[in-house]
mmCIF file of C-alpha atoms in Angstrom:
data_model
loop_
_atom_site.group_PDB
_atom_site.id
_atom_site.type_symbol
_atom_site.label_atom_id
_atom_site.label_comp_id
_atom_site.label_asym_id
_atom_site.label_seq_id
_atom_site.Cartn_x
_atom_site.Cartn_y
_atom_site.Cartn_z
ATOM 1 C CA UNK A 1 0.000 0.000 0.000
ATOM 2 C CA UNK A 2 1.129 3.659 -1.194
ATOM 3 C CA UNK A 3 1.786 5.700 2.238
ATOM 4 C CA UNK A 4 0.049 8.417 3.489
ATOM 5 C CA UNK A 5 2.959 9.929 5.698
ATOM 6 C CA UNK A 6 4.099 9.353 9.117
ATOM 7 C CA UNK A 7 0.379 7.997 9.433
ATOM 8 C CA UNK A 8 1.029 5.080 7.305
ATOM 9 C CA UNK A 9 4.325 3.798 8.773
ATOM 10 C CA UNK A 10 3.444 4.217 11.889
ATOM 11 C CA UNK A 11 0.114 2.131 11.126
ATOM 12 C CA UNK A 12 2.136 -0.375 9.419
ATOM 13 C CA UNK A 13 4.455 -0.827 12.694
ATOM 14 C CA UNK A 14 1.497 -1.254 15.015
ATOM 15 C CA UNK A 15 0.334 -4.331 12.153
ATOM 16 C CA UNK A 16 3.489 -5.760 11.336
ATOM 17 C CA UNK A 17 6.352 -5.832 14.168
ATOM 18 C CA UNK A 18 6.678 -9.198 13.935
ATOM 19 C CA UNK A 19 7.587 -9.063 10.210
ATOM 20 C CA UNK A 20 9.453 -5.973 10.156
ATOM 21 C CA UNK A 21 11.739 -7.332 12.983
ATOM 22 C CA UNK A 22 13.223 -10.180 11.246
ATOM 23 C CA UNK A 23 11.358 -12.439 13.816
ATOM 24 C CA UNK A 24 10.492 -15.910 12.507
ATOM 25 C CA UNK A 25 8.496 -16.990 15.793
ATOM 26 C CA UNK A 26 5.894 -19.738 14.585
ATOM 27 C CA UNK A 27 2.139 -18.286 14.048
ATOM 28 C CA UNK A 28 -0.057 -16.539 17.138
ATOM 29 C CA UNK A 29 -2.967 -18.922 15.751
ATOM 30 C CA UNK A 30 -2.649 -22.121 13.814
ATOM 31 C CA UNK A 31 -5.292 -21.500 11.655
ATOM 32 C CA UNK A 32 -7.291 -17.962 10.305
ATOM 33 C CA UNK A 33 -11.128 -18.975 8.620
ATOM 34 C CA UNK A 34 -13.099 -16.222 7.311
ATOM 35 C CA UNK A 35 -17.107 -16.077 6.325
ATOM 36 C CA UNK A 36 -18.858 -13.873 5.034
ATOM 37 C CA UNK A 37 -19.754 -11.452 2.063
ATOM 38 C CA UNK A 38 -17.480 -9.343 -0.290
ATOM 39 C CA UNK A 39 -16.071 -7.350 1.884
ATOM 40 C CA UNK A 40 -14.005 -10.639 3.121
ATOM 41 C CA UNK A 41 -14.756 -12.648 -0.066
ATOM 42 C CA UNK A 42 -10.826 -13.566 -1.551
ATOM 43 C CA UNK A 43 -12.229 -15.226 -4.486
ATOM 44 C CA UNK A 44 -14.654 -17.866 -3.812
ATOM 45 C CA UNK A 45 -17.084 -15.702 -6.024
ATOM 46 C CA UNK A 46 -14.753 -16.331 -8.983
ATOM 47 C CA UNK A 47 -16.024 -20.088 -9.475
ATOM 48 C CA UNK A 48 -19.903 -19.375 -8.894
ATOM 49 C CA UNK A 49 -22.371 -18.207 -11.767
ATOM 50 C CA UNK A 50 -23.031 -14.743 -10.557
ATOM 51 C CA UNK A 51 -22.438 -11.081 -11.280
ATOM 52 C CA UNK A 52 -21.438 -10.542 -8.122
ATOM 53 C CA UNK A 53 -17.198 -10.888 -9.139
ATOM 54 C CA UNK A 54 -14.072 -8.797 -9.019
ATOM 55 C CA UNK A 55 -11.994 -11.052 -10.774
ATOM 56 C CA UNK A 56 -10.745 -8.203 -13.423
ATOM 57 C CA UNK A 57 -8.901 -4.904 -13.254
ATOM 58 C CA UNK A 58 -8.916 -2.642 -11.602
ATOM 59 C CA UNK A 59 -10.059 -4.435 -8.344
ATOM 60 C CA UNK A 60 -6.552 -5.899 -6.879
ATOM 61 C CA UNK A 61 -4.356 -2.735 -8.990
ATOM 62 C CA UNK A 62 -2.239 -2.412 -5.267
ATOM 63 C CA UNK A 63 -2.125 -6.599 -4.747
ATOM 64 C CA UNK A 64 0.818 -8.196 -5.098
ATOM 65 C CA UNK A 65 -1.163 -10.877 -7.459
ATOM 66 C CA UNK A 66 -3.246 -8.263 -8.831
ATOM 67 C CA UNK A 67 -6.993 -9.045 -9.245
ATOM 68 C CA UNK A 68 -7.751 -11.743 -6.797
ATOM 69 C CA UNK A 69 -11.735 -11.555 -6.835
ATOM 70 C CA UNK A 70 -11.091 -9.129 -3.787
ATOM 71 C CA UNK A 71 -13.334 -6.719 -3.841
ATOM 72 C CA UNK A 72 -10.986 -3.746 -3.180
ATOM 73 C CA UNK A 73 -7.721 -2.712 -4.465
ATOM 74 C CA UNK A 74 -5.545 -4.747 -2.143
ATOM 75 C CA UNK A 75 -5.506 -6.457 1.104
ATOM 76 C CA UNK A 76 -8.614 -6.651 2.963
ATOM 77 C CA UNK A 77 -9.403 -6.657 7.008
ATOM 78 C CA UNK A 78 -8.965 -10.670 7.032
ATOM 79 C CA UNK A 79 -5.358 -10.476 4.806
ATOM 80 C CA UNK A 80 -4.071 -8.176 7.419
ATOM 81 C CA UNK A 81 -4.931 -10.111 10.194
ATOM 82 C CA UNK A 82 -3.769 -13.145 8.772
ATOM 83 C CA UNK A 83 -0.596 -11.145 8.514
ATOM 84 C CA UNK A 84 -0.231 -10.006 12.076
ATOM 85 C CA UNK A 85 -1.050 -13.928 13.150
ATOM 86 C CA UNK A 86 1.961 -14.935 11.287
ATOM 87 C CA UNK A 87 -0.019 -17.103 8.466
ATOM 88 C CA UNK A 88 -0.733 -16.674 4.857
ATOM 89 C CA UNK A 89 -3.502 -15.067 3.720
ATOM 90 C CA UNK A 90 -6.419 -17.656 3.743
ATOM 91 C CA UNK A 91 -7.251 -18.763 0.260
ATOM 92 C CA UNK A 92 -10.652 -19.248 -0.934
ATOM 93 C CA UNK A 93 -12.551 -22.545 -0.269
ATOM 94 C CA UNK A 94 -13.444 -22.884 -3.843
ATOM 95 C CA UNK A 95 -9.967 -22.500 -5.261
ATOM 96 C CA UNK A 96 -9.330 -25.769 -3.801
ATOM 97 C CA UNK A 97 -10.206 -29.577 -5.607
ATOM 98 C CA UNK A 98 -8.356 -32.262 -3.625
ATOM 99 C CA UNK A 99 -5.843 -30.491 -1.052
ATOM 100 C CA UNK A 100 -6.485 -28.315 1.304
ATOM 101 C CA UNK A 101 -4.319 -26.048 3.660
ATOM 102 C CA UNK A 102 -4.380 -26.286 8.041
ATOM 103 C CA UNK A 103 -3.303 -22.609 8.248
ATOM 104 C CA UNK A 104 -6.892 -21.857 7.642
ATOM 105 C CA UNK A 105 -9.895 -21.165 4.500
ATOM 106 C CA UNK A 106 -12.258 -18.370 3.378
ATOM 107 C CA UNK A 107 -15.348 -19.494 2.785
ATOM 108 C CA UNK A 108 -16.732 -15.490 2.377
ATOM 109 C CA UNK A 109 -18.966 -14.854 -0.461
ATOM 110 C CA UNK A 110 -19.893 -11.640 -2.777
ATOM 111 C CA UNK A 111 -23.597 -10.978 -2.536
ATOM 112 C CA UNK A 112 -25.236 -13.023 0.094
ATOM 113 C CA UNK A 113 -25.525 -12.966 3.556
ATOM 114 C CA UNK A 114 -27.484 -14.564 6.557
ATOM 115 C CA UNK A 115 -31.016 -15.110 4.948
ATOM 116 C CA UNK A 116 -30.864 -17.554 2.494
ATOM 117 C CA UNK A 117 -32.368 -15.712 -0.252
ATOM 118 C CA UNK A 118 -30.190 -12.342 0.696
ATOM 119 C CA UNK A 119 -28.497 -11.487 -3.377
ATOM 120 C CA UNK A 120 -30.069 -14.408 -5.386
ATOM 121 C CA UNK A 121 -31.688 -12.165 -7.994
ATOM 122 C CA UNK A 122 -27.406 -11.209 -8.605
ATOM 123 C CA UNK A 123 -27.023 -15.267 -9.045
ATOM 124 C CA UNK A 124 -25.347 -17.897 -6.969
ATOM 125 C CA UNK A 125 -23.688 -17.267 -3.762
ATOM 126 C CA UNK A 126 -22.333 -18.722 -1.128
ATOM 127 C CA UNK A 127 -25.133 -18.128 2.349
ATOM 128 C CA UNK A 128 -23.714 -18.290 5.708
ATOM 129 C CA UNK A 129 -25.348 -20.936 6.136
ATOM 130 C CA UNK A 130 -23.541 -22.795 2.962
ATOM 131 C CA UNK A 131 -20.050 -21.598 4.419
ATOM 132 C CA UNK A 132 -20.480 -22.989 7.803
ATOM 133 C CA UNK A 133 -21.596 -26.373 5.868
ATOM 134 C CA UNK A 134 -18.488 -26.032 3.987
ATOM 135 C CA UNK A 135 -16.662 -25.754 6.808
ATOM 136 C CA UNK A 136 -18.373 -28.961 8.357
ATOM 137 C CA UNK A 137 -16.927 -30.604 5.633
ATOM 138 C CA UNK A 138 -13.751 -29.212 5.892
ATOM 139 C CA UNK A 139 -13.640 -30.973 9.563
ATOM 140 C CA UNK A 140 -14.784 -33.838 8.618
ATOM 141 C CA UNK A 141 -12.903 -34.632 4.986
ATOM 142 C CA UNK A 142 -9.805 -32.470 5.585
ATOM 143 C CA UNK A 143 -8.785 -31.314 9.288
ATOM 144 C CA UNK A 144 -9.643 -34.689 10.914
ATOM 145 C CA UNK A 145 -7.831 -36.682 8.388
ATOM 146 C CA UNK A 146 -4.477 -34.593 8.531
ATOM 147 C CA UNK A 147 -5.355 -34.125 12.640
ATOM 148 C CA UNK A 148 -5.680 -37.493 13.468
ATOM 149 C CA UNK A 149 -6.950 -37.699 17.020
ATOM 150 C CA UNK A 150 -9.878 -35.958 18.019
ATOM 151 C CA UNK A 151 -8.241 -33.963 20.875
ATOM 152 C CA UNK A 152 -5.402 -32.464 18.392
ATOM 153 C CA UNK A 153 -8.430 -30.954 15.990
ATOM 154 C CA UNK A 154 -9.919 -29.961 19.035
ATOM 155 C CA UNK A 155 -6.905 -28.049 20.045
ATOM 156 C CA UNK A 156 -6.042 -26.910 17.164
ATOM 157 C CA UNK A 157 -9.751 -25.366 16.304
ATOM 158 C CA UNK A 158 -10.021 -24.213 19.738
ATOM 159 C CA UNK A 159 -6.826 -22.007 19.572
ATOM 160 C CA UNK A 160 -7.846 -20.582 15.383
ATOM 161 C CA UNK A 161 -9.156 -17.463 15.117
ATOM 162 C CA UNK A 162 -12.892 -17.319 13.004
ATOM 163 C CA UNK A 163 -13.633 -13.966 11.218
ATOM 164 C CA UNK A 164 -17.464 -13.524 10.470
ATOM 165 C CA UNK A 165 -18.629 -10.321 8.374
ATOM 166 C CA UNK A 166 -22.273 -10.466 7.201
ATOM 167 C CA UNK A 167 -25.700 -8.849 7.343
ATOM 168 C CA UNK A 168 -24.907 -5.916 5.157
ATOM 169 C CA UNK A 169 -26.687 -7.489 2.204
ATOM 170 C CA UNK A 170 -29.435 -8.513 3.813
ATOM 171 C CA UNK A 171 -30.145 -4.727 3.473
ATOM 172 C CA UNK A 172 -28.427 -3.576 0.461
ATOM 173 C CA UNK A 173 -29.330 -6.688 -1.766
ATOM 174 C CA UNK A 174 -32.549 -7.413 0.539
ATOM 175 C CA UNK A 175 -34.628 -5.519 2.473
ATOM 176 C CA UNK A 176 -33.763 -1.872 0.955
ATOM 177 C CA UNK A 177 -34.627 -3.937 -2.598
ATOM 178 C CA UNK A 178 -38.422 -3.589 -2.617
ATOM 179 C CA UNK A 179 -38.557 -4.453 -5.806
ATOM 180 C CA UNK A 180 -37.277 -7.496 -5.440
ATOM 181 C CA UNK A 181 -37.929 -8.979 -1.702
ATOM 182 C CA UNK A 182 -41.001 -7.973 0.490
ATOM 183 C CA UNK A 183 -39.150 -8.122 3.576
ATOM 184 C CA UNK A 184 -39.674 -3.991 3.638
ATOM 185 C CA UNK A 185 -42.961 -4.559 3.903
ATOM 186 C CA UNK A 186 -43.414 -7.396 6.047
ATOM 187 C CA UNK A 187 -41.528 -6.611 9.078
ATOM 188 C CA UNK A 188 -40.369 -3.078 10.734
ATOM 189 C CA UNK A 189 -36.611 -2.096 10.927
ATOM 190 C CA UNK A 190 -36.903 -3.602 14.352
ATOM 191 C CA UNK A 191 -38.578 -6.463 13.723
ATOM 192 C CA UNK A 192 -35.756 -7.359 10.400
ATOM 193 C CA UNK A 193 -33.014 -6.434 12.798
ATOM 194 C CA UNK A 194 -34.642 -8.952 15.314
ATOM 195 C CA UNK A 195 -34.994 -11.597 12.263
ATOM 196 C CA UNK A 196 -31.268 -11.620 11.709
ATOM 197 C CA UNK A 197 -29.890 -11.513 14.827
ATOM 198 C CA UNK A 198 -31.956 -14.091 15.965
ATOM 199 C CA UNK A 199 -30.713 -16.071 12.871
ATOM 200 C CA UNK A 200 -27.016 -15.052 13.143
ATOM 201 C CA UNK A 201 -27.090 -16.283 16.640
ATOM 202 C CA UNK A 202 -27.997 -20.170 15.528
ATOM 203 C CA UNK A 203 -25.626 -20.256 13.260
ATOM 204 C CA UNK A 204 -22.800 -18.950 15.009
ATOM 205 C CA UNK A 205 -24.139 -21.639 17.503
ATOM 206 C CA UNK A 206 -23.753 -24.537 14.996
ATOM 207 C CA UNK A 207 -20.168 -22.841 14.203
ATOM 208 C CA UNK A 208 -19.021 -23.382 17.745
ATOM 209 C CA UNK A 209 -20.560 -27.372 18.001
ATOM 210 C CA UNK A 210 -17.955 -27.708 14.695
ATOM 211 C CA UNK A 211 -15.855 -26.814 16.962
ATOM 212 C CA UNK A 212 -14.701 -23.004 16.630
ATOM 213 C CA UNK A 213 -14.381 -21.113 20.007
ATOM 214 C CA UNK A 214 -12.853 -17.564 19.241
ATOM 215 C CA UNK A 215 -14.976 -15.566 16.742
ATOM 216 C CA UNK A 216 -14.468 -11.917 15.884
ATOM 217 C CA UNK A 217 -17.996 -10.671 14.490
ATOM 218 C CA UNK A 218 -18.256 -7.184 12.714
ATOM 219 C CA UNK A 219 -21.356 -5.284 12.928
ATOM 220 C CA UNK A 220 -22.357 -4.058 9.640
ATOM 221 C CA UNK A 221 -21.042 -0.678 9.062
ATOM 222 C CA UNK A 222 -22.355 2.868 7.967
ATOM 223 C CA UNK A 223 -24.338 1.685 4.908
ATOM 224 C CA UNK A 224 -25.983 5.033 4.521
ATOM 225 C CA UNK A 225 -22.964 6.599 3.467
ATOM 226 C CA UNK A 226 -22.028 3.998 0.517
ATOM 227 C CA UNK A 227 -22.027 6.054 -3.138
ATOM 228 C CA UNK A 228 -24.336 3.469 -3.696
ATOM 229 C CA UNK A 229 -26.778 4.831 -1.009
ATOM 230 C CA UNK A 230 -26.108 8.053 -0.990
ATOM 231 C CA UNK A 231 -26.481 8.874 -5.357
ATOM 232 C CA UNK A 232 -30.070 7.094 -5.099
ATOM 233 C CA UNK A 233 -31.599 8.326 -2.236
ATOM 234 C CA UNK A 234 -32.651 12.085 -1.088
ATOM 235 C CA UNK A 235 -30.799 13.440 1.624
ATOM 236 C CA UNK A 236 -28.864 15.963 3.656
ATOM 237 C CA UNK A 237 -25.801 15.581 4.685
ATOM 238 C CA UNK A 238 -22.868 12.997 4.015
ATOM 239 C CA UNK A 239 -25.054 9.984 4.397
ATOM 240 C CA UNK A 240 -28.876 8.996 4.218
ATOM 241 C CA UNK A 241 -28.977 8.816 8.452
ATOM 242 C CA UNK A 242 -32.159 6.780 8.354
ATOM 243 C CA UNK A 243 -30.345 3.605 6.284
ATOM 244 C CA UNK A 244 -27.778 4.082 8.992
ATOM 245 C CA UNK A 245 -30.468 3.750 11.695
ATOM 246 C CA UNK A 246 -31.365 0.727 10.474
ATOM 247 C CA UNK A 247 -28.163 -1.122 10.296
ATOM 248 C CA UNK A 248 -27.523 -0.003 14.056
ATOM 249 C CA UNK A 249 -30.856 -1.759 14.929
ATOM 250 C CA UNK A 250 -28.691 -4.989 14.076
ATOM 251 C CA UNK A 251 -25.334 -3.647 15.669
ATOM 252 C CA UNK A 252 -27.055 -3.002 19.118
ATOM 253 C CA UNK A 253 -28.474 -6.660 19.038
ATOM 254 C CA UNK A 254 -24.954 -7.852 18.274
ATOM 255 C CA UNK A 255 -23.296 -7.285 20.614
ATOM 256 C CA UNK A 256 -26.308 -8.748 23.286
ATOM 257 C CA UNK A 257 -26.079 -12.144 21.540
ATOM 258 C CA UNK A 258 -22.503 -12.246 21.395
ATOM 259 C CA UNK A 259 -22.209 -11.870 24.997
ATOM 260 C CA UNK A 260 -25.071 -14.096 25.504
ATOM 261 C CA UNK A 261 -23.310 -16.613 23.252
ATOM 262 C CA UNK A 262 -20.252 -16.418 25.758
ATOM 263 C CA UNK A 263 -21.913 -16.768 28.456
ATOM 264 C CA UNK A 264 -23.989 -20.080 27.529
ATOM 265 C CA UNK A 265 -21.286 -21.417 24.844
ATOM 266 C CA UNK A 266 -18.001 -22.843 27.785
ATOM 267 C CA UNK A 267 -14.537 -22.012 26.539
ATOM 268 C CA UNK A 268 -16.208 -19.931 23.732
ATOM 269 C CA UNK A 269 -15.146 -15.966 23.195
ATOM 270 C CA UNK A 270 -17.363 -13.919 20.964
ATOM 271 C CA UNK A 271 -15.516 -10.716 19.963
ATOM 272 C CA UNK A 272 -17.649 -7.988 18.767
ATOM 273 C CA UNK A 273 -15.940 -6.096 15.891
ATOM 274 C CA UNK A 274 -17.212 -2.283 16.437
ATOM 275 C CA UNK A 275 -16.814 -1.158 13.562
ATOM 276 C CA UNK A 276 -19.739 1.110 12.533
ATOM 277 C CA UNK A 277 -18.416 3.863 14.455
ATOM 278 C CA UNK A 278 -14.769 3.892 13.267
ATOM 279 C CA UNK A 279 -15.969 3.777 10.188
ATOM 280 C CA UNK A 280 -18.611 6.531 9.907
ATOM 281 C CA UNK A 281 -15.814 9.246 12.346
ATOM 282 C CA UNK A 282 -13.493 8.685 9.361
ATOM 283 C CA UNK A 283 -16.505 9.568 6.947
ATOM 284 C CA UNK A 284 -17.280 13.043 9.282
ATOM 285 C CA UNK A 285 -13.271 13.189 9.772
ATOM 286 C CA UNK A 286 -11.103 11.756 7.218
ATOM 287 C CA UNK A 287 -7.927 14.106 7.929
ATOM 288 C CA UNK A 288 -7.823 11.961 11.258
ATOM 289 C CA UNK A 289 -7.032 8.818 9.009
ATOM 290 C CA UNK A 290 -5.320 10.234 6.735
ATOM 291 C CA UNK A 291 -7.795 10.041 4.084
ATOM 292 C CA UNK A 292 -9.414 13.134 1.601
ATOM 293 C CA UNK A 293 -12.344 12.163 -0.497
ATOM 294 C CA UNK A 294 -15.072 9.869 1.410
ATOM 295 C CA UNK A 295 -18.022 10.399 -0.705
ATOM 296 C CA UNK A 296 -16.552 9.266 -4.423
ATOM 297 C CA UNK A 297 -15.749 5.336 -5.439
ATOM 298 C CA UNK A 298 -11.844 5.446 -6.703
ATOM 299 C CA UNK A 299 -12.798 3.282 -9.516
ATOM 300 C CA UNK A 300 -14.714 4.365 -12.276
ATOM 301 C CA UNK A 301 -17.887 2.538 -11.877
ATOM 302 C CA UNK A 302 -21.237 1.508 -14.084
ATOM 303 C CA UNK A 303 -24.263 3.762 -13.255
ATOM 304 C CA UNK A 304 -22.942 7.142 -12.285
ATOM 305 C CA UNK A 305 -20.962 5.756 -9.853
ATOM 306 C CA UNK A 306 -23.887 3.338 -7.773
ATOM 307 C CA UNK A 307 -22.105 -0.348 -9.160
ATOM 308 C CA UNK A 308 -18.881 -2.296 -8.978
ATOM 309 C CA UNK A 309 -15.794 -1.086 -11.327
ATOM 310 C CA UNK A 310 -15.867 -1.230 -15.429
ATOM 311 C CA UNK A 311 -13.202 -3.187 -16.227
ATOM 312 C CA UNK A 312 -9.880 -2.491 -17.161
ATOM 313 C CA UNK A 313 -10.237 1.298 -16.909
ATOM 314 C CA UNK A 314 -7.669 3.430 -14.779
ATOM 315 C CA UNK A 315 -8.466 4.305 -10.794
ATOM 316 C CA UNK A 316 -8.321 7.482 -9.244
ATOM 317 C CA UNK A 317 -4.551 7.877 -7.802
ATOM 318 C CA UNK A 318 -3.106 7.923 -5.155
ATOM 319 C CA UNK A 319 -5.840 5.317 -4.182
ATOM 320 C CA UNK A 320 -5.190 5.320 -0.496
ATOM 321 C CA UNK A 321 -6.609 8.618 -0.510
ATOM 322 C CA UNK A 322 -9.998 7.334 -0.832
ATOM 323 C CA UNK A 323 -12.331 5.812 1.258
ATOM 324 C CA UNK A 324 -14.382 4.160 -0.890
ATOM 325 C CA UNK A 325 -13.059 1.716 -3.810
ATOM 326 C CA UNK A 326 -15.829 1.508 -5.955
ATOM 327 C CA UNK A 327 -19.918 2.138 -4.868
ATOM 328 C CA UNK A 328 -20.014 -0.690 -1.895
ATOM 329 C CA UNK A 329 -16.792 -1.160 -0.754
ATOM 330 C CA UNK A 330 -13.743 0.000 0.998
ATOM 331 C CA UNK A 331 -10.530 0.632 0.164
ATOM 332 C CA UNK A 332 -6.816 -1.438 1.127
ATOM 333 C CA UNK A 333 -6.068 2.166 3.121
ATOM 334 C CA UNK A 334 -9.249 1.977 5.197
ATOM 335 C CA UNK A 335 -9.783 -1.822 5.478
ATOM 336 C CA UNK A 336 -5.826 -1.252 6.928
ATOM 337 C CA UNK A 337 -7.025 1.319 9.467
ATOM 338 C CA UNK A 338 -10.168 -1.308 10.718
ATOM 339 C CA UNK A 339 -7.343 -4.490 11.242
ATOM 340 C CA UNK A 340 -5.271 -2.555 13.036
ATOM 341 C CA UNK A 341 -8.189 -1.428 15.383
ATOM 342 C CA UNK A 342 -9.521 -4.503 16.362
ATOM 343 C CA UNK A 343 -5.899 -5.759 16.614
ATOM 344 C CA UNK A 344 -4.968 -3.352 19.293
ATOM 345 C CA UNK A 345 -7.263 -1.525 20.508
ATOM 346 C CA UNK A 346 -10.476 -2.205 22.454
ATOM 347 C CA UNK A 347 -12.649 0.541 21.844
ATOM 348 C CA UNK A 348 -13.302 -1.647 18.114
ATOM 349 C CA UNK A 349 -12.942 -5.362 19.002
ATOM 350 C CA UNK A 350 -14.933 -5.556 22.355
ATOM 351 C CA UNK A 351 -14.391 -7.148 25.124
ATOM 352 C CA UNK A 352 -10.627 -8.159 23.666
ATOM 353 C CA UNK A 353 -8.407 -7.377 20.962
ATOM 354 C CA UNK A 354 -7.266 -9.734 18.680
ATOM 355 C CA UNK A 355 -3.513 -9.299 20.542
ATOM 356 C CA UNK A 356 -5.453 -10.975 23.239
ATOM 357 C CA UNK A 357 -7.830 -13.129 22.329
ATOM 358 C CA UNK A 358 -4.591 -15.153 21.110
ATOM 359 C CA UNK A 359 -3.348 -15.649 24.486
ATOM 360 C CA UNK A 360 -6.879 -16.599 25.630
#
């Protein structure tokens, strides 16, 4: 990633001592599995019929590979984790035929999210309820073959680290789609919020009988202040604050079921990622990240600048100096600012960091 002054090395120090000290001290987590939708998807979108991919220039312009099926110009919150663990970046599930890897998967997936029809109008996706069966198998055909006894996989998933981003389509590609779904219609903001918490919460339940014990889950973040949003609704100000209301329905339930899930799950520890804050104060204040323009996708996107990039056509530059990548999603610079967050500091991953919730 391009810098952005003494911001960016210093951000890059708080990530990366391990690296940047020569140390070769094995990994702070055997494994790193991610879930969720494009904003953690790697790739897995790549291999599914759907519109829903980012498998083309310029999404991955600041990657090392280049485009990845990352939704963003570079790394995203899970690839700098999986960096500050000491492991690679977790490859998509559906890269893989026959061999698979014990440092950990990414079973995230462009367009869907916890309902089960959440993005099927874009074409096929991967639910969270398909990624946590994926992952099932994964234990069953892969880890407890290489494993061997049952108290090694158990160890071994007990001490991984499980990051779990979802919800935000069940809004953007769901219940703010009237058109499309009658879930506007049929319950309140309240009553949706209720419907996926209540349906995040089982699952995340039949995550931890596979097996998983420390989860980070992010709450969904400002999604009134997407270009997406904010170009096709009427509003004042930066964002459309009434989209945002709804989304913090969901955040506020969050964090109760995490902490409920703690409490009634033993050895389990349910992080809650709070990140709808951070990520709406560098909206309102972007000097204080280091960023300029919050309101404009980098890439040069279809429909005036409310879709995913055209392809092949040059980003704005220097792209670290934007918030937004193309009408939904972040960019490297900002997804950067979030890892490093819940890594250290526990004002965003609540009621431990990341540091800590190693140790645990």
């Amino acid at each position: 990633m391009r810098g952005t002054g003494i911001f960016s090395v210093v951000l890059c120090l708080v990530i990366f001592p391990r690296f940047l000290s020569g140390n070769s001290d094995p990994p702070l987590a055997p494994a790193l599995y991610v879930l969720g939708d494009s904003l953690l998807d790697s790739g897995n979108n790549n291999f599914l019929p759907t519109l829903a991919r980012a498998d083309f220039q310029p999404y991955g312009v600041n990657f090392p590979g280049g485009a990845t099926g990352r939704f963003t110009n570079g790394r995203t919150v899970a690839d700098f984790i999986a960096e500050f663990l000491g492991l690679p970046m977790s490859p998509p599930f559906m890269s893989f035929r026959n061999s698979r890897t014990l440092t950990g998967l990414n079973y995230a997936s462009a367009s869907c999210g916890i309902l089960p029809e959440t993005g099927s109008y874009i074409g096929k996706c991967l639910n969270l309820d398909d990624q946590i069966g994926l992952f099932g198998k994964t234990v069953k055909n892969e880890l407890t073959k290489h494993l061997g006894s049952s108290e090694v996989l158990s160890d071994y998933l007990s001490k991984s680290i499980f990051l779990v981003s979802t919800g935000n389509n069940d809004y953007i590609n769901n219940y703010l789609q009237p058109n499309l779904y009658d879930s506007s219609s049929r319950y309140s903001p309240h009553s949706f919020a209720q419907l996926l918490t209540d349906s995040l919460s089982h699952k995340l339940e039949r995550l931890y009988k596979l097996g998983a014990r420390k989860m980070v889950v992010f709450e969904i973040g400002p999604v009134g202040c997407i270009p997406s949003i904010i170009r096709q609704y009427k509003h004042k100000g930066q964002c459309v604050e009434e989209i945002n209301r709804f989304v913090s329905l969901f955040n506020a339930q969050l964090g109760t079921i995490l902490k409920n899930l703690t409490s009634n799950l033993p050895g389990s520890a349910f992080v809650l990622g709070h990140v709808h804050w951070l990520g709406y104060d560098a909206i309102m204040h972007p000097s204080r990240y280091g960023l300029g323009d919050v309101g404009d996708p980098c890439c040069t996107t279809w429909a005036n600048g409310t879709s995913g990039c055209i392809p092949e056509l040059q980003p704005c530059t220097p792209t670290d100096n934007h918030y937004f990548w193309d009408a939904f999603h972040l960019t490297e610079a900002v997804y950067s600012v979030i890892a490093a967050r819940c890594i250290n500091d526990t004002s965003v991953c609540i009621p431990t960091t990341i540091k800590a919730l190693v140790q645990i």
